[in-house]
PDB file of C-alpha atoms and ligand atoms in Angstrom:
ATOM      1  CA  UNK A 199      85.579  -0.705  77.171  1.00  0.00           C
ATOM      2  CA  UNK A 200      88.969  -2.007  76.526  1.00  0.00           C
ATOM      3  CA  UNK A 201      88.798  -5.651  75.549  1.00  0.00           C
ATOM      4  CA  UNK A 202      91.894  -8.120  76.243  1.00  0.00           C
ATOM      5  CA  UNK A 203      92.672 -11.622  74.495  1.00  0.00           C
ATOM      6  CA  UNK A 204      94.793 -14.484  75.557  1.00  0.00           C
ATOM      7  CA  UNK A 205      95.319 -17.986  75.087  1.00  0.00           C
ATOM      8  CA  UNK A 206      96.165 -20.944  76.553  1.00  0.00           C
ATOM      9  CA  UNK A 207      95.619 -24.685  77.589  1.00  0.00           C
ATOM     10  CA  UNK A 208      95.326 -24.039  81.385  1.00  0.00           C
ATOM     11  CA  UNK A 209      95.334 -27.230  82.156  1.00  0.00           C
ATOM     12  CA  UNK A 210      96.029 -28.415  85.383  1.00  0.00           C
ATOM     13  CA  UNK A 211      94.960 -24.878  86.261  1.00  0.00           C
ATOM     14  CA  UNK A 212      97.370 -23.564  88.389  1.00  0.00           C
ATOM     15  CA  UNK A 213      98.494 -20.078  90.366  1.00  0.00           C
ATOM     16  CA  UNK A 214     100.557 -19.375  87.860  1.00  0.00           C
ATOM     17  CA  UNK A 215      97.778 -19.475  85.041  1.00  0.00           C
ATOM     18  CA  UNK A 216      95.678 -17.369  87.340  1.00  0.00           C
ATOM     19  CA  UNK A 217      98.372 -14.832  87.567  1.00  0.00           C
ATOM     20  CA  UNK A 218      98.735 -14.426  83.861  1.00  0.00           C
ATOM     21  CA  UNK A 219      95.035 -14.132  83.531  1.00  0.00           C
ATOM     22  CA  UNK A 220      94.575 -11.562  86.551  1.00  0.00           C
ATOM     23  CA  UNK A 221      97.400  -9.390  84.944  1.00  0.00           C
ATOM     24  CA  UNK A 222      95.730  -9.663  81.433  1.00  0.00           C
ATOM     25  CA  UNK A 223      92.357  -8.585  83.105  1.00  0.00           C
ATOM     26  CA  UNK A 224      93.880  -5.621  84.624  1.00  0.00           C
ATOM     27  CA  UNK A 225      95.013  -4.267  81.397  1.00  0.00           C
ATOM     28  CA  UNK A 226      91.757  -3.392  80.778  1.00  0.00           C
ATOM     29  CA  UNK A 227      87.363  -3.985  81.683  1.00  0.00           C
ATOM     30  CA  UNK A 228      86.951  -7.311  79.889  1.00  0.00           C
ATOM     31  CA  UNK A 229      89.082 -10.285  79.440  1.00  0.00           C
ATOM     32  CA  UNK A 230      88.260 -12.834  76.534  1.00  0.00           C
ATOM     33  CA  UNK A 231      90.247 -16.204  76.795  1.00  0.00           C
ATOM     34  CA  UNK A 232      90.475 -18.451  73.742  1.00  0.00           C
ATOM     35  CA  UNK A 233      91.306 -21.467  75.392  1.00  0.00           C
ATOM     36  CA  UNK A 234      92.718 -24.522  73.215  1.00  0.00           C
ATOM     37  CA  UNK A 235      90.737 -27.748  72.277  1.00  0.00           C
ATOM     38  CA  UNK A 236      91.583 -30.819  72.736  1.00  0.00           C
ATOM     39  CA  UNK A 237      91.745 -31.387  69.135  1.00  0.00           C
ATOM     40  CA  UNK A 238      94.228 -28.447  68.788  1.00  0.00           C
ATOM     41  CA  UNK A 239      96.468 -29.682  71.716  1.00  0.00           C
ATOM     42  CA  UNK A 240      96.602 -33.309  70.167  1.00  0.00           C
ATOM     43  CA  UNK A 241      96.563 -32.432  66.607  1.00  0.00           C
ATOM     44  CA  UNK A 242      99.186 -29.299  66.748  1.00  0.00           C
ATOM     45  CA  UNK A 243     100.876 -28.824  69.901  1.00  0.00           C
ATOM     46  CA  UNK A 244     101.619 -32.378  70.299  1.00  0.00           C
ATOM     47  CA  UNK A 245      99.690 -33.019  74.082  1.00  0.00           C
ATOM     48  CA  UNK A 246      97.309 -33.929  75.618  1.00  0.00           C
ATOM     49  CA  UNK A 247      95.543 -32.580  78.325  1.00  0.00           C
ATOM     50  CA  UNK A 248      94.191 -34.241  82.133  1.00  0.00           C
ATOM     51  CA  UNK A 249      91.160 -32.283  81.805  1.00  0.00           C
ATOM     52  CA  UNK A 250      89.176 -32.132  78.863  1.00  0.00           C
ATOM     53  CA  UNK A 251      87.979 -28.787  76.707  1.00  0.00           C
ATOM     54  CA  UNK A 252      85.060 -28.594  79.059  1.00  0.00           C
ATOM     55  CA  UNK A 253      86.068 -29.164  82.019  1.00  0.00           C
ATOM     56  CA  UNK A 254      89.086 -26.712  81.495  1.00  0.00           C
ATOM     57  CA  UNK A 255      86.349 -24.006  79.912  1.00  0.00           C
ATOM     58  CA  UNK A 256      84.221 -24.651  83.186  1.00  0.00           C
ATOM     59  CA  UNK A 257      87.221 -23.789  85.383  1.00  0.00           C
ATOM     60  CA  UNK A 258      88.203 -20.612  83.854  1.00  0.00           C
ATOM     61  CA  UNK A 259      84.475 -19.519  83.465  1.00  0.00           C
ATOM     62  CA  UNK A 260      84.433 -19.990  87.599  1.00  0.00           C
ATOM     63  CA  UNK A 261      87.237 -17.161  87.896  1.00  0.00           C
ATOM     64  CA  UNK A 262      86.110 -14.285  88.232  1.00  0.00           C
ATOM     65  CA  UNK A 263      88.531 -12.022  86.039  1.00  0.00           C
ATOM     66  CA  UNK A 264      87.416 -14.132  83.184  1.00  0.00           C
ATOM     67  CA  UNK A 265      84.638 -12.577  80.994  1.00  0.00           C
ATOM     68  CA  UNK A 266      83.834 -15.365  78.081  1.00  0.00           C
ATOM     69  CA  UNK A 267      85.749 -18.090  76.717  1.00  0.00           C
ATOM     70  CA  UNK A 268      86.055 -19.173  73.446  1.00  0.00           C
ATOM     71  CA  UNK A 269      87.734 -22.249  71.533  1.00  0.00           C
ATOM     72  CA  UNK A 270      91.076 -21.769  69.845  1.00  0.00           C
ATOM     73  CA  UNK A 271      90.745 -24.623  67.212  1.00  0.00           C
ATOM     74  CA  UNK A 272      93.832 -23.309  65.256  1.00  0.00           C
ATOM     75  CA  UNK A 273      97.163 -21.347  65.084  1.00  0.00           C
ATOM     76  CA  UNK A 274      95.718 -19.083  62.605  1.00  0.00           C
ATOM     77  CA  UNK A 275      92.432 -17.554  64.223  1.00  0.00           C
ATOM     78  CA  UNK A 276      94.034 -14.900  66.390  1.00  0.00           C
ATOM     79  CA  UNK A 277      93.902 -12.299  63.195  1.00  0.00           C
ATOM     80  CA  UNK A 278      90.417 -12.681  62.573  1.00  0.00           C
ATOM     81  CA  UNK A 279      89.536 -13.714  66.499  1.00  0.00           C
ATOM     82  CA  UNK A 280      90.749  -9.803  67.290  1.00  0.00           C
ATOM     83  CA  UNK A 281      88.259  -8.366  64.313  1.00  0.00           C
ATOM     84  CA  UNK A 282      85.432 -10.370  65.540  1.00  0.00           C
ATOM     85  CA  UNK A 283      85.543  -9.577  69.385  1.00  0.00           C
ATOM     86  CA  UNK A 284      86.999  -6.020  69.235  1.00  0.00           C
ATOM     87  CA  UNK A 285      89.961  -6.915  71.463  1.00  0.00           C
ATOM     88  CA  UNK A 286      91.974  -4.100  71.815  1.00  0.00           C
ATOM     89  CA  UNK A 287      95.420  -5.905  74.172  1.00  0.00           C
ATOM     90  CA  UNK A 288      96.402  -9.665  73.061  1.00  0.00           C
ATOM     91  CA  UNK A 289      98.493 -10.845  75.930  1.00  0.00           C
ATOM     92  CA  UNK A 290     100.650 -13.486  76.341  1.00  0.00           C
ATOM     93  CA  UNK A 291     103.385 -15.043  78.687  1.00  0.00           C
ATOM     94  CA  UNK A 292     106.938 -13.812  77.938  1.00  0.00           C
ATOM     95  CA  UNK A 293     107.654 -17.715  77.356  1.00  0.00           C
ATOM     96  CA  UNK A 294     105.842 -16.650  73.535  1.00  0.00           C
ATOM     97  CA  UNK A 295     107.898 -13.318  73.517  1.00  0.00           C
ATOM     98  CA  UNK A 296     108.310 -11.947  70.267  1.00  0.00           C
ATOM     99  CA  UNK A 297     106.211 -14.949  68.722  1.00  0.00           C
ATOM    100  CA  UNK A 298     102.915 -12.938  67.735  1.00  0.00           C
ATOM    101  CA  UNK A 299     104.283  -9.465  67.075  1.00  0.00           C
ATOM    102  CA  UNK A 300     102.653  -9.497  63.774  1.00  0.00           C
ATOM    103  CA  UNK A 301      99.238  -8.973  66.070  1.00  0.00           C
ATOM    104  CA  UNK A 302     101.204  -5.131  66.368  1.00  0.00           C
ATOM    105  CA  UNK A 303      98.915  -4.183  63.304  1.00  0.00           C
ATOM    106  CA  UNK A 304      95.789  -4.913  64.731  1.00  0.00           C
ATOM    107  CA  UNK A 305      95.838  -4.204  68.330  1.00  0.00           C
ATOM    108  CA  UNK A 306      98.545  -3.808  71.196  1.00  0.00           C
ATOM    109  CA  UNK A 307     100.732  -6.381  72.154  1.00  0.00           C
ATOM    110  CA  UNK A 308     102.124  -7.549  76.108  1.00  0.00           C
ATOM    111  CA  UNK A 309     103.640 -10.129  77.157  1.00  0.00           C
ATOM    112  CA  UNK A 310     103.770 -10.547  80.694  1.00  0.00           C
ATOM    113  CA  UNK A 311     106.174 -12.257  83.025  1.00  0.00           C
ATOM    114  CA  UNK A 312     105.252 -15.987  83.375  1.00  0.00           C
ATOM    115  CA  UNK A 313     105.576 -17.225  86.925  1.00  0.00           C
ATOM    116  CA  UNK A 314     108.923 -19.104  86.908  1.00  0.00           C
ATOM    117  CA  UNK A 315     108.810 -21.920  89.734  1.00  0.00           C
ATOM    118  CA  UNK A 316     105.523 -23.285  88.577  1.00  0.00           C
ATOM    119  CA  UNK A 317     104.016 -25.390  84.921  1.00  0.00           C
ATOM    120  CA  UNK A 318     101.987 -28.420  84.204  1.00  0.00           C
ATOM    121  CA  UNK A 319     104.785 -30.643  83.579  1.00  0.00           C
ATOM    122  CA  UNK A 320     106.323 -29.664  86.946  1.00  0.00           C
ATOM    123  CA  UNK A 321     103.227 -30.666  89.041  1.00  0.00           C
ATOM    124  CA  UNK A 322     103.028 -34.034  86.943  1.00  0.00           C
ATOM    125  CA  UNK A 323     106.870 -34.812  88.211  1.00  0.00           C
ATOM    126  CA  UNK A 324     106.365 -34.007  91.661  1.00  0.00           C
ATOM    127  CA  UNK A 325     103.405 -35.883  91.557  1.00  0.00           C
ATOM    128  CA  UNK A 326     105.361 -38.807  90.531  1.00  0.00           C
ATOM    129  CA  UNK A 327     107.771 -38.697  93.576  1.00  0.00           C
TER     130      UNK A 327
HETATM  131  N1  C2G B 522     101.822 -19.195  82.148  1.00  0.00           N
HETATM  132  C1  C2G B 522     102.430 -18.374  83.112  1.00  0.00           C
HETATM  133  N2  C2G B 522     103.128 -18.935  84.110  1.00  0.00           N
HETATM  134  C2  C2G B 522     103.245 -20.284  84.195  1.00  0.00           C
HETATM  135  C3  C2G B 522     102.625 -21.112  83.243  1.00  0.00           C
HETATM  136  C4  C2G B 522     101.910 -20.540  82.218  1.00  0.00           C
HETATM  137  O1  C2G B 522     102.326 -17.135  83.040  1.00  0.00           O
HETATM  138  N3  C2G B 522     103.976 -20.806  85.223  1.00  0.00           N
HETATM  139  C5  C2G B 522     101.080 -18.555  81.063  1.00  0.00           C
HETATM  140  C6  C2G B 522     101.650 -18.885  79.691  1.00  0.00           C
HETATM  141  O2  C2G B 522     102.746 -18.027  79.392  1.00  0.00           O
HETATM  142  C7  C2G B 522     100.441 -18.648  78.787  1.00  0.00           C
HETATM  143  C8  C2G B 522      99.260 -19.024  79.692  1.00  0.00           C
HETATM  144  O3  C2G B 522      99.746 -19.043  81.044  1.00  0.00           O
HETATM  145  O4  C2G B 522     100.360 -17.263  78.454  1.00  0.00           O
HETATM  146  C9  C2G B 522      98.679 -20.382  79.354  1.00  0.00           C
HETATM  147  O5  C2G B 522      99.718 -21.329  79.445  1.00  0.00           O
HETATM  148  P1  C2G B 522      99.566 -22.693  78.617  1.00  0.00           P
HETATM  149  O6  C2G B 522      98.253 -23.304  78.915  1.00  0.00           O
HETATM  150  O7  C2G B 522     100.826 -23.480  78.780  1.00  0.00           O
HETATM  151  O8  C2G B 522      99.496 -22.114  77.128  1.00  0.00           O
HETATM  152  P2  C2G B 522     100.309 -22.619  75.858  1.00  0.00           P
HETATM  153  O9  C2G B 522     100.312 -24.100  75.817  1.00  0.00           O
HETATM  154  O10 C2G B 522     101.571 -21.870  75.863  1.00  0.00           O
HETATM  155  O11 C2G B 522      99.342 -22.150  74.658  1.00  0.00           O
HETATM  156  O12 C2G B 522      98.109 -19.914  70.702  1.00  0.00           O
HETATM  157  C10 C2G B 522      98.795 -19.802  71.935  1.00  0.00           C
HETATM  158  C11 C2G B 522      98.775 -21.105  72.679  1.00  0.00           C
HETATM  159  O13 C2G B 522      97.450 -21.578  72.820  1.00  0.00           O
HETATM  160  C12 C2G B 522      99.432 -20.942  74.051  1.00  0.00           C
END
């Protein structure tokens, strides 16, 4: 079974989210996402989410290329994260390319094209109109 790890906020989950998580799923049979809390998106990435760690978790639970979530509560856990669930691909969006190549000793690497015309911040402004 090859075993594939990403990570993300996904909030405001949108087509373009579920097009980076399809593509990660079809790398391989099972697709872990460690998906951030809301802690970690206050505390070190400096935003806040609409929807809260649950709700987000329920949301990508629902799709059906997801295979188990778990929290990403730091920068630092991907190292031992890959160790403890086996994963065998940690994928990314190209928007991080280049940023976690030091995951090259422990498993393989992709970043995959992120889907240009849509993001969070984008709905928010049109919303706004
Ligand atoms: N993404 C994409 N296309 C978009 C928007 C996002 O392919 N239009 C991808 C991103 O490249 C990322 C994933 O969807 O791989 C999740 O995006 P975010 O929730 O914005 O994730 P981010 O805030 O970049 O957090 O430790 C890593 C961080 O948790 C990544």
């Amino acid at each position: 079974m090859i075993k594939v790890i990403t990570y993300g906020t996904f909030d405001l989950l949108h087509y373009g989210h579920i097009r980076l998580l399809q593509r990660a799923r079809a790398l391989g049979d099972y697709l872990i996402v460690a998906l951030s809390t809301d802690e970690f998106n206050r505390n070190e990435k400096g935003k806040v989410s609409y929807f809260t760690y649950e709700e987000r978790k329920n949301m990508i639970e629902a799709l059906r290329c997801v295979d188990l979530v778990i929290p990403e509560t730091c920068w630092e856990q991907k190292l031992t994260d890959i160790d403890e669930y086996n994963a065998d691909i940690f994928v990314m969006g190209n928007d991080w390319e280049g940023k976690f190549d030091f995951l090259k000793e422990k498993c393989d690497v992709v970043y995959l094209e992120r889907t240009p015309e849509i993001s969070t911040t984008k709905i928010k402004n049109d919303l706004m109109k």
